Amino acid sequence: ITINRNFKDVIEACANVKRNAQSGTWITDEMIKTYCDLHQRGFAKSVEVWQNKKMVGGLYGVELNDTIFCGESMFSYVSNASKIGLIKFIQMSKFKLIDCQVYSSHLESLGAEQISRSDFMQYLKPTKKI
């Protein structure tokens, strides 16, 4: 498992992987370009999962205030590869919140829980005065 080694490959894999009950992707070329720019500036992060020197899963998202990670998308070519990447990333991080955006039983199985909008807004408050 690596961090930020192949950001563009991860986001492109997320855009191109076939998903059940979905006919396409929301990840446009313009989004890929913008997220790659955010990555170069240190805001967007990627996690890559490798098997036999081949990337088999991963995820990407945006870091806010060094305390929040907003997950954008995940992909797996091998069963559970993105889950393993997410779990390892959580173990390595100091985030107070990982925003999964859309609640699902899959994410619940990894420990996700819904919070109220007001609680979420509290997490977004800056920790330092500017």
mmCIF file of N, CA and C in Angstrom:
data_model
loop_
_atom_site.group_PDB
_atom_site.id
_atom_site.type_symbol
_atom_site.label_atom_id
_atom_site.label_comp_id
_atom_site.label_asym_id
_atom_site.label_seq_id
_atom_site.Cartn_x
_atom_site.Cartn_y
_atom_site.Cartn_z
ATOM 1 N N ILE A 1 0.863 -1.178 0.000
ATOM 2 C CA ILE A 1 0.000 0.000 0.000
ATOM 3 C C ILE A 1 0.898 1.226 0.000
ATOM 4 N N THR A 2 0.615 2.146 -0.921
ATOM 5 C CA THR A 2 1.389 3.383 -1.005
ATOM 6 C C THR A 2 0.441 4.575 -0.948
ATOM 7 N N ILE A 3 1.020 5.710 -0.613
ATOM 8 C CA ILE A 3 0.268 6.959 -0.547
ATOM 9 C C ILE A 3 0.871 7.928 -1.561
ATOM 10 N N ASN A 4 0.025 8.527 -2.382
ATOM 11 C CA ASN A 4 0.433 9.568 -3.337
ATOM 12 C C ASN A 4 1.491 9.122 -4.340
ATOM 13 N N ARG A 5 1.528 7.867 -4.673
ATOM 14 C CA ARG A 5 2.520 7.390 -5.637
ATOM 15 C C ARG A 5 2.022 7.496 -7.078
ATOM 16 N N ASN A 6 0.720 7.283 -7.282
ATOM 17 C CA ASN A 6 0.159 7.273 -8.632
ATOM 18 C C ASN A 6 -1.205 7.959 -8.650
ATOM 19 N N PHE A 7 -1.254 9.210 -8.222
ATOM 20 C CA PHE A 7 -2.526 9.908 -8.085
ATOM 21 C C PHE A 7 -3.350 9.867 -9.367
ATOM 22 N N LYS A 8 -2.759 10.267 -10.474
ATOM 23 C CA LYS A 8 -3.516 10.334 -11.730
ATOM 24 C C LYS A 8 -4.033 8.961 -12.142
ATOM 25 N N ASP A 9 -3.242 7.922 -11.966
ATOM 26 C CA ASP A 9 -3.692 6.576 -12.307
ATOM 27 C C ASP A 9 -4.880 6.159 -11.440
ATOM 28 N N VAL A 10 -4.866 6.561 -10.161
ATOM 29 C CA VAL A 10 -5.979 6.216 -9.267
ATOM 30 C C VAL A 10 -7.260 6.897 -9.717
ATOM 31 N N ILE A 11 -7.212 8.194 -9.952
ATOM 32 C CA ILE A 11 -8.440 8.903 -10.334
ATOM 33 C C ILE A 11 -8.947 8.419 -11.699
ATOM 34 N N GLU A 12 -8.056 8.111 -12.613
ATOM 35 C CA GLU A 12 -8.483 7.583 -13.908
ATOM 36 C C GLU A 12 -9.100 6.196 -13.763
ATOM 37 N N ALA A 13 -8.547 5.372 -12.875
ATOM 38 C CA ALA A 13 -9.137 4.054 -12.626
ATOM 39 C C ALA A 13 -10.524 4.205 -12.007
ATOM 40 N N CYS A 14 -10.678 5.158 -11.085
ATOM 41 C CA CYS A 14 -11.992 5.415 -10.490
ATOM 42 C C CYS A 14 -12.995 5.843 -11.559
ATOM 43 N N ALA A 15 -12.534 6.615 -12.522
ATOM 44 C CA ALA A 15 -13.420 7.085 -13.593
ATOM 45 C C ALA A 15 -13.797 5.964 -14.556
ATOM 46 N N ASN A 16 -12.911 5.001 -14.747
ATOM 47 C CA ASN A 16 -13.109 3.992 -15.789
ATOM 48 C C ASN A 16 -13.598 2.629 -15.311
ATOM 49 N N VAL A 17 -13.525 2.359 -14.036
ATOM 50 C CA VAL A 17 -13.920 1.038 -13.538
ATOM 51 C C VAL A 17 -15.433 0.854 -13.734
ATOM 52 N N LYS A 18 -15.824 -0.346 -14.107
ATOM 53 C CA LYS A 18 -17.244 -0.676 -14.279
ATOM 54 C C LYS A 18 -17.871 -0.842 -12.901
ATOM 55 N N ARG A 19 -19.036 -0.203 -12.715
ATOM 56 C CA ARG A 19 -19.746 -0.277 -11.440
ATOM 57 C C ARG A 19 -21.140 -0.841 -11.679
ATOM 58 N N ASN A 20 -21.568 -1.713 -10.766
ATOM 59 C CA ASN A 20 -22.907 -2.287 -10.858
ATOM 60 C C ASN A 20 -23.965 -1.190 -10.802
ATOM 61 N N ALA A 21 -24.944 -1.292 -11.640
ATOM 62 C CA ALA A 21 -26.105 -0.382 -11.671
ATOM 63 C C ALA A 21 -25.741 1.058 -12.023
ATOM 64 N N GLN A 22 -24.578 1.271 -12.624
ATOM 65 C CA GLN A 22 -24.205 2.614 -13.082
ATOM 66 C C GLN A 22 -23.787 2.533 -14.538
ATOM 67 N N SER A 23 -24.252 3.489 -15.319
ATOM 68 C CA SER A 23 -23.967 3.450 -16.757
ATOM 69 C C SER A 23 -22.767 4.305 -17.160
ATOM 70 N N GLY A 24 -22.207 5.053 -16.244
ATOM 71 C CA GLY A 24 -21.077 5.908 -16.593
ATOM 72 C C GLY A 24 -20.400 6.435 -15.343
ATOM 73 N N THR A 25 -19.715 7.547 -15.517
ATOM 74 C CA THR A 25 -18.973 8.126 -14.400
ATOM 75 C C THR A 25 -19.312 9.601 -14.246
ATOM 76 N N TRP A 26 -19.158 10.089 -13.059
ATOM 77 C CA TRP A 26 -19.311 11.516 -12.775
ATOM 78 C C TRP A 26 -17.954 12.213 -12.835
ATOM 79 N N ILE A 27 -16.893 11.427 -13.002
ATOM 80 C CA ILE A 27 -15.530 11.969 -12.988
ATOM 81 C C ILE A 27 -15.158 12.362 -14.415
ATOM 82 N N THR A 28 -15.261 13.634 -14.708
ATOM 83 C CA THR A 28 -14.998 14.151 -16.050
ATOM 84 C C THR A 28 -13.503 14.446 -16.235
ATOM 85 N N ASP A 29 -13.100 14.682 -17.470
ATOM 86 C CA ASP A 29 -11.706 15.047 -17.748
ATOM 87 C C ASP A 29 -11.323 16.330 -17.015
ATOM 88 N N GLU A 30 -12.243 17.284 -16.950
ATOM 89 C CA GLU A 30 -11.967 18.539 -16.247
ATOM 90 C C GLU A 30 -11.775 18.299 -14.749
ATOM 91 N N MET A 31 -12.555 17.393 -14.178
ATOM 92 C CA MET A 31 -12.379 17.053 -12.765
ATOM 93 C C MET A 31 -11.025 16.392 -12.540
ATOM 94 N N ILE A 32 -10.641 15.497 -13.424
ATOM 95 C CA ILE A 32 -9.345 14.832 -13.293
ATOM 96 C C ILE A 32 -8.231 15.872 -13.296
ATOM 97 N N LYS A 33 -8.298 16.803 -14.226
ATOM 98 C CA LYS A 33 -7.274 17.853 -14.313
ATOM 99 C C LYS A 33 -7.251 18.691 -13.032
ATOM 100 N N THR A 34 -8.424 19.054 -12.532
ATOM 101 C CA THR A 34 -8.503 19.891 -11.329
ATOM 102 C C THR A 34 -7.990 19.141 -10.101
ATOM 103 N N TYR A 35 -8.388 17.891 -9.938
ATOM 104 C CA TYR A 35 -7.907 17.120 -8.789
ATOM 105 C C TYR A 35 -6.407 16.877 -8.877
ATOM 106 N N CYS A 36 -5.877 16.669 -10.079
ATOM 107 C CA CYS A 36 -4.419 16.524 -10.227
ATOM 108 C C CYS A 36 -3.711 17.807 -9.806
ATOM 109 N N ASP A 37 -4.295 18.956 -10.128
ATOM 110 C CA ASP A 37 -3.740 20.234 -9.677
ATOM 111 C C ASP A 37 -3.794 20.326 -8.149
ATOM 112 N N LEU A 38 -4.917 19.943 -7.558
ATOM 113 C CA LEU A 38 -5.024 19.942 -6.090
ATOM 114 C C LEU A 38 -3.988 19.003 -5.475
ATOM 115 N N HIS A 39 -3.755 17.876 -6.133
ATOM 116 C CA HIS A 39 -2.749 16.931 -5.649
ATOM 117 C C HIS A 39 -1.352 17.565 -5.676
ATOM 118 N N GLN A 40 -1.025 18.236 -6.773
ATOM 119 C CA GLN A 40 0.287 18.886 -6.877
ATOM 120 C C GLN A 40 0.465 19.966 -5.812
ATOM 121 N N ARG A 41 -0.622 20.574 -5.378
ATOM 122 C CA ARG A 41 -0.579 21.605 -4.331
ATOM 123 C C ARG A 41 -0.618 21.008 -2.927
ATOM 124 N N GLY A 42 -0.759 19.676 -2.827
ATOM 125 C CA GLY A 42 -0.727 19.010 -1.532
ATOM 126 C C GLY A 42 -2.072 18.816 -0.863
ATOM 127 N N PHE A 43 -3.164 19.109 -1.549
ATOM 128 C CA PHE A 43 -4.489 18.983 -0.934
ATOM 129 C C PHE A 43 -5.161 17.641 -1.233
ATOM 130 N N ALA A 44 -5.033 17.145 -2.441
ATOM 131 C CA ALA A 44 -5.647 15.872 -2.815
ATOM 132 C C ALA A 44 -4.647 14.740 -2.573
ATOM 133 N N LYS A 45 -5.159 13.643 -2.057
ATOM 134 C CA LYS A 45 -4.331 12.485 -1.703
ATOM 135 C C LYS A 45 -4.841 11.244 -2.415
ATOM 136 N N SER A 46 -3.943 10.310 -2.644
ATOM 137 C CA SER A 46 -4.345 9.021 -3.197
ATOM 138 C C SER A 46 -3.735 7.895 -2.372
ATOM 139 N N VAL A 47 -4.424 6.773 -2.393
ATOM 140 C CA VAL A 47 -3.939 5.541 -1.768
ATOM 141 C C VAL A 47 -3.948 4.486 -2.864
ATOM 142 N N GLU A 48 -2.846 3.789 -3.001
ATOM 143 C CA GLU A 48 -2.728 2.758 -4.026
ATOM 144 C C GLU A 48 -2.504 1.399 -3.355
ATOM 145 N N VAL A 49 -3.192 0.387 -3.847
ATOM 146 C CA VAL A 49 -3.036 -0.971 -3.338
ATOM 147 C C VAL A 49 -2.428 -1.809 -4.456
ATOM 148 N N TRP A 50 -1.351 -2.502 -4.126
ATOM 149 C CA TRP A 50 -0.576 -3.233 -5.123
ATOM 150 C C TRP A 50 -0.608 -4.728 -4.844
ATOM 151 N N GLN A 51 -0.591 -5.503 -5.910
ATOM 152 C CA GLN A 51 -0.442 -6.948 -5.822
ATOM 153 C C GLN A 51 0.426 -7.378 -7.000
ATOM 154 N N ASN A 52 1.525 -8.018 -6.708
ATOM 155 C CA ASN A 52 2.460 -8.454 -7.747
ATOM 156 C C ASN A 52 2.863 -7.297 -8.663
ATOM 157 N N LYS A 53 3.171 -6.157 -8.072
ATOM 158 C CA LYS A 53 3.630 -4.947 -8.761
ATOM 159 C C LYS A 53 2.579 -4.322 -9.680
ATOM 160 N N LYS A 54 1.321 -4.714 -9.525
ATOM 161 C CA LYS A 54 0.228 -4.151 -10.316
ATOM 162 C C LYS A 54 -0.758 -3.471 -9.361
ATOM 163 N N MET A 55 -1.186 -2.258 -9.726
ATOM 164 C CA MET A 55 -2.151 -1.560 -8.896
ATOM 165 C C MET A 55 -3.516 -2.239 -9.061
ATOM 166 N N VAL A 56 -4.069 -2.726 -7.940
ATOM 167 C CA VAL A 56 -5.320 -3.485 -7.992
ATOM 168 C C VAL A 56 -6.470 -2.778 -7.270
ATOM 169 N N GLY A 57 -6.184 -1.655 -6.645
ATOM 170 C CA GLY A 57 -7.227 -0.905 -5.954
ATOM 171 C C GLY A 57 -6.690 0.418 -5.474
ATOM 172 N N GLY A 58 -7.612 1.286 -5.082
ATOM 173 C CA GLY A 58 -7.175 2.568 -4.556
ATOM 174 C C GLY A 58 -8.337 3.499 -4.299
ATOM 175 N N LEU A 59 -7.994 4.670 -3.817
ATOM 176 C CA LEU A 59 -8.970 5.708 -3.533
ATOM 177 C C LEU A 59 -8.282 7.060 -3.575
ATOM 178 N N TYR A 60 -9.092 8.113 -3.688
ATOM 179 C CA TYR A 60 -8.549 9.460 -3.633
ATOM 180 C C TYR A 60 -9.549 10.377 -2.966
ATOM 181 N N GLY A 61 -9.044 11.515 -2.510
ATOM 182 C CA GLY A 61 -9.901 12.505 -1.875
ATOM 183 C C GLY A 61 -9.120 13.755 -1.550
ATOM 184 N N VAL A 62 -9.759 14.637 -0.783
ATOM 185 C CA VAL A 62 -9.184 15.941 -0.453
ATOM 186 C C VAL A 62 -9.044 16.071 1.050
ATOM 187 N N GLU A 63 -7.905 16.601 1.472
ATOM 188 C CA GLU A 63 -7.632 16.845 2.880
ATOM 189 C C GLU A 63 -7.954 18.299 3.223
ATOM 190 N N LEU A 64 -8.665 18.502 4.322
ATOM 191 C CA LEU A 64 -9.011 19.841 4.797
ATOM 192 C C LEU A 64 -8.464 20.054 6.209
ATOM 193 N N ASN A 65 -7.808 21.167 6.425
ATOM 194 C CA ASN A 65 -7.355 21.567 7.764
ATOM 195 C C ASN A 65 -6.523 20.509 8.486
ATOM 196 N N ASP A 66 -5.910 19.599 7.800
ATOM 197 C CA ASP A 66 -5.122 18.515 8.397
ATOM 198 C C ASP A 66 -5.938 17.629 9.331
ATOM 199 N N THR A 67 -7.267 17.788 9.358
ATOM 200 C CA THR A 67 -8.085 17.005 10.280
ATOM 201 C C THR A 67 -9.217 16.256 9.600
ATOM 202 N N ILE A 68 -9.525 16.602 8.358
ATOM 203 C CA ILE A 68 -10.648 15.991 7.652
ATOM 204 C C ILE A 68 -10.167 15.467 6.300
ATOM 205 N N PHE A 69 -10.597 14.272 5.962
ATOM 206 C CA PHE A 69 -10.345 13.736 4.633
ATOM 207 C C PHE A 69 -11.690 13.472 3.986
ATOM 208 N N CYS A 70 -11.925 14.101 2.840
ATOM 209 C CA CYS A 70 -13.166 13.918 2.088
ATOM 210 C C CYS A 70 -12.901 12.921 0.972
ATOM 211 N N GLY A 71 -13.329 11.697 1.183
ATOM 212 C CA GLY A 71 -13.146 10.660 0.172
ATOM 213 C C GLY A 71 -14.011 10.943 -1.038
ATOM 214 N N GLU A 72 -13.428 10.852 -2.218
ATOM 215 C CA GLU A 72 -14.153 11.142 -3.455
ATOM 216 C C GLU A 72 -14.581 9.875 -4.180
ATOM 217 N N SER A 73 -13.668 8.921 -4.346
ATOM 218 C CA SER A 73 -14.015 7.701 -5.070
ATOM 219 C C SER A 73 -12.995 6.609 -4.755
ATOM 220 N N MET A 74 -13.442 5.365 -4.963
ATOM 221 C CA MET A 74 -12.607 4.186 -4.741
ATOM 222 C C MET A 74 -12.768 3.260 -5.947
ATOM 223 N N PHE A 75 -11.784 2.388 -6.149
ATOM 224 C CA PHE A 75 -11.927 1.352 -7.175
ATOM 225 C C PHE A 75 -11.204 0.096 -6.717
ATOM 226 N N SER A 76 -11.635 -1.026 -7.233
ATOM 227 C CA SER A 76 -10.987 -2.313 -6.967
ATOM 228 C C SER A 76 -11.036 -3.171 -8.219
ATOM 229 N N TYR A 77 -9.906 -3.735 -8.563
ATOM 230 C CA TYR A 77 -9.856 -4.753 -9.601
ATOM 231 C C TYR A 77 -9.808 -6.140 -8.960
ATOM 232 N N VAL A 78 -9.445 -6.164 -7.677
ATOM 233 C CA VAL A 78 -9.384 -7.385 -6.887
ATOM 234 C C VAL A 78 -10.296 -7.172 -5.688
ATOM 235 N N SER A 79 -11.072 -8.181 -5.353
ATOM 236 C CA SER A 79 -12.038 -8.063 -4.265
ATOM 237 C C SER A 79 -11.395 -7.507 -2.987
ATOM 238 N N ASN A 80 -12.037 -6.471 -2.433
ATOM 239 C CA ASN A 80 -11.660 -5.834 -1.165
ATOM 240 C C ASN A 80 -10.380 -4.996 -1.216
ATOM 241 N N ALA A 81 -9.789 -4.802 -2.370
ATOM 242 C CA ALA A 81 -8.536 -4.037 -2.448
ATOM 243 C C ALA A 81 -8.722 -2.605 -1.954
ATOM 244 N N SER A 82 -9.795 -1.940 -2.361
ATOM 245 C CA SER A 82 -9.983 -0.555 -1.912
ATOM 246 C C SER A 82 -10.277 -0.499 -0.420
ATOM 247 N N LYS A 83 -10.976 -1.504 0.115
ATOM 248 C CA LYS A 83 -11.236 -1.556 1.558
ATOM 249 C C LYS A 83 -9.926 -1.640 2.332
ATOM 250 N N ILE A 84 -9.037 -2.484 1.871
ATOM 251 C CA ILE A 84 -7.736 -2.637 2.538
ATOM 252 C C ILE A 84 -6.979 -1.315 2.502
ATOM 253 N N GLY A 85 -7.013 -0.640 1.359
ATOM 254 C CA GLY A 85 -6.344 0.655 1.245
ATOM 255 C C GLY A 85 -6.936 1.684 2.185
ATOM 256 N N LEU A 86 -8.264 1.737 2.266
ATOM 257 C CA LEU A 86 -8.928 2.693 3.152
ATOM 258 C C LEU A 86 -8.593 2.413 4.612
ATOM 259 N N ILE A 87 -8.653 1.162 5.009
ATOM 260 C CA ILE A 87 -8.349 0.811 6.400
ATOM 261 C C ILE A 87 -6.914 1.192 6.752
ATOM 262 N N LYS A 88 -5.963 0.871 5.898
ATOM 263 C CA LYS A 88 -4.559 1.216 6.157
ATOM 264 C C LYS A 88 -4.378 2.734 6.217
ATOM 265 N N PHE A 89 -5.033 3.467 5.316
ATOM 266 C CA PHE A 89 -4.948 4.921 5.296
ATOM 267 C C PHE A 89 -5.480 5.505 6.605
ATOM 268 N N ILE A 90 -6.595 4.979 7.079
ATOM 269 C CA ILE A 90 -7.159 5.443 8.353
ATOM 270 C C ILE A 90 -6.181 5.170 9.490
ATOM 271 N N GLN A 91 -5.591 4.001 9.517
ATOM 272 C CA GLN A 91 -4.641 3.653 10.574
ATOM 273 C C GLN A 91 -3.423 4.566 10.569
ATOM 274 N N MET A 92 -3.002 5.026 9.391
ATOM 275 C CA MET A 92 -1.808 5.862 9.259
ATOM 276 C C MET A 92 -2.093 7.345 9.513
ATOM 277 N N SER A 93 -3.360 7.740 9.487
ATOM 278 C CA SER A 93 -3.701 9.162 9.522
ATOM 279 C C SER A 93 -4.027 9.643 10.933
ATOM 280 N N LYS A 94 -4.151 10.969 11.040
ATOM 281 C CA LYS A 94 -4.559 11.599 12.289
ATOM 282 C C LYS A 94 -5.869 12.365 12.085
ATOM 283 N N PHE A 95 -6.640 11.975 11.087
ATOM 284 C CA PHE A 95 -7.874 12.678 10.783
ATOM 285 C C PHE A 95 -8.904 12.477 11.892
ATOM 286 N N LYS A 96 -9.639 13.536 12.176
ATOM 287 C CA LYS A 96 -10.742 13.452 13.132
ATOM 288 C C LYS A 96 -12.016 12.978 12.444
ATOM 289 N N LEU A 97 -12.071 13.178 11.118
ATOM 290 C CA LEU A 97 -13.262 12.801 10.363
ATOM 291 C C LEU A 97 -12.858 12.399 8.956
ATOM 292 N N ILE A 98 -13.444 11.308 8.483
ATOM 293 C CA ILE A 98 -13.324 10.934 7.081
ATOM 294 C C ILE A 98 -14.730 11.015 6.507
ATOM 295 N N ASP A 99 -14.917 11.964 5.602
ATOM 296 C CA ASP A 99 -16.218 12.200 4.981
ATOM 297 C C ASP A 99 -16.372 11.260 3.795
ATOM 298 N N CYS A 100 -17.300 10.344 3.914
ATOM 299 C CA CYS A 100 -17.569 9.376 2.839
ATOM 300 C C CYS A 100 -18.615 9.890 1.870
ATOM 301 N N GLN A 101 -19.229 11.000 2.176
ATOM 302 C CA GLN A 101 -20.226 11.684 1.353
ATOM 303 C C GLN A 101 -21.554 10.957 1.246
ATOM 304 N N VAL A 102 -21.558 9.736 0.765
ATOM 305 C CA VAL A 102 -22.810 8.988 0.602
ATOM 306 C C VAL A 102 -22.754 7.752 1.498
ATOM 307 N N TYR A 103 -23.683 7.678 2.409
ATOM 308 C CA TYR A 103 -23.744 6.556 3.341
ATOM 309 C C TYR A 103 -24.157 5.283 2.614
ATOM 310 N N SER A 104 -23.502 4.176 2.942
ATOM 311 C CA SER A 104 -23.868 2.886 2.347
ATOM 312 C C SER A 104 -23.571 1.773 3.345
ATOM 313 N N SER A 105 -24.191 0.624 3.147
ATOM 314 C CA SER A 105 -23.919 -0.524 4.017
ATOM 315 C C SER A 105 -22.462 -0.972 3.872
ATOM 316 N N HIS A 106 -21.903 -0.797 2.678
ATOM 317 C CA HIS A 106 -20.482 -1.114 2.453
ATOM 318 C C HIS A 106 -19.599 -0.282 3.381
ATOM 319 N N LEU A 107 -19.844 1.034 3.426
ATOM 320 C CA LEU A 107 -19.039 1.898 4.288
ATOM 321 C C LEU A 107 -19.350 1.656 5.764
ATOM 322 N N GLU A 108 -20.593 1.316 6.080
ATOM 323 C CA GLU A 108 -20.945 0.982 7.458
ATOM 324 C C GLU A 108 -20.142 -0.238 7.919
ATOM 325 N N SER A 109 -19.935 -1.195 7.011
ATOM 326 C CA SER A 109 -19.160 -2.387 7.363
ATOM 327 C C SER A 109 -17.711 -2.050 7.714
ATOM 328 N N LEU A 110 -17.272 -0.866 7.285
ATOM 329 C CA LEU A 110 -15.919 -0.396 7.595
ATOM 330 C C LEU A 110 -15.895 0.547 8.805
ATOM 331 N N GLY A 111 -17.065 0.742 9.433
ATOM 332 C CA GLY A 111 -17.124 1.579 10.622
ATOM 333 C C GLY A 111 -17.754 2.938 10.429
ATOM 334 N N ALA A 112 -18.239 3.236 9.241
ATOM 335 C CA ALA A 112 -18.844 4.547 8.982
ATOM 336 C C ALA A 112 -20.171 4.676 9.725
ATOM 337 N N GLU A 113 -20.479 5.891 10.109
ATOM 338 C CA GLU A 113 -21.776 6.185 10.707
ATOM 339 C C GLU A 113 -22.222 7.567 10.265
ATOM 340 N N GLN A 114 -23.525 7.738 10.203
ATOM 341 C CA GLN A 114 -24.064 9.036 9.803
ATOM 342 C C GLN A 114 -23.969 10.010 10.973
ATOM 343 N N ILE A 115 -23.718 11.282 10.643
ATOM 344 C CA ILE A 115 -23.750 12.331 11.651
ATOM 345 C C ILE A 115 -24.661 13.448 11.143
ATOM 346 N N SER A 116 -25.112 14.266 12.050
ATOM 347 C CA SER A 116 -25.992 15.362 11.662
ATOM 348 C C SER A 116 -25.208 16.433 10.916
ATOM 349 N N ARG A 117 -25.930 17.254 10.173
ATOM 350 C CA ARG A 117 -25.310 18.375 9.464
ATOM 351 C C ARG A 117 -24.629 19.321 10.448
ATOM 352 N N SER A 118 -25.263 19.588 11.574
ATOM 353 C CA SER A 118 -24.662 20.515 12.546
ATOM 354 C C SER A 118 -23.358 19.942 13.109
ATOM 355 N N ASP A 119 -23.308 18.638 13.367
ATOM 356 C CA ASP A 119 -22.049 18.029 13.815
ATOM 357 C C ASP A 119 -20.984 18.121 12.728
ATOM 358 N N PHE A 120 -21.381 17.864 11.487
ATOM 359 C CA PHE A 120 -20.442 17.957 10.370
ATOM 360 C C PHE A 120 -19.873 19.373 10.259
ATOM 361 N N MET A 121 -20.736 20.374 10.392
ATOM 362 C CA MET A 121 -20.292 21.768 10.301
ATOM 363 C C MET A 121 -19.297 22.112 11.421
ATOM 364 N N GLN A 122 -19.431 21.505 12.573
ATOM 365 C CA GLN A 122 -18.484 21.722 13.660
ATOM 366 C C GLN A 122 -17.095 21.220 13.283
ATOM 367 N N TYR A 123 -17.033 20.108 12.579
ATOM 368 C CA TYR A 123 -15.743 19.581 12.124
ATOM 369 C C TYR A 123 -15.076 20.543 11.135
ATOM 370 N N LEU A 124 -15.864 21.270 10.366
ATOM 371 C CA LEU A 124 -15.326 22.158 9.347
ATOM 372 C C LEU A 124 -14.770 23.472 9.894
ATOM 373 N N LYS A 125 -15.077 23.785 11.140
ATOM 374 C CA LYS A 125 -14.562 25.020 11.723
ATOM 375 C C LYS A 125 -13.037 24.962 11.810
ATOM 376 N N PRO A 126 -12.366 26.040 11.432
ATOM 377 C CA PRO A 126 -10.897 26.053 11.507
ATOM 378 C C PRO A 126 -10.407 25.793 12.928
ATOM 379 N N THR A 127 -9.321 25.051 13.030
ATOM 380 C CA THR A 127 -8.762 24.765 14.353
ATOM 381 C C THR A 127 -7.805 25.860 14.795
ATOM 382 N N LYS A 128 -7.364 26.683 13.872
ATOM 383 C CA LYS A 128 -6.426 27.772 14.173
ATOM 384 C C LYS A 128 -7.018 29.090 13.708
ATOM 385 N N LYS A 129 -6.746 30.123 14.446
ATOM 386 C CA LYS A 129 -7.163 31.469 14.024
ATOM 387 C C LYS A 129 -6.145 31.991 13.019
ATOM 388 N N ILE A 130 -6.655 32.628 11.975
ATOM 389 C CA ILE A 130 -5.768 33.177 10.938
ATOM 390 C C ILE A 130 -5.506 34.639 11.229
#
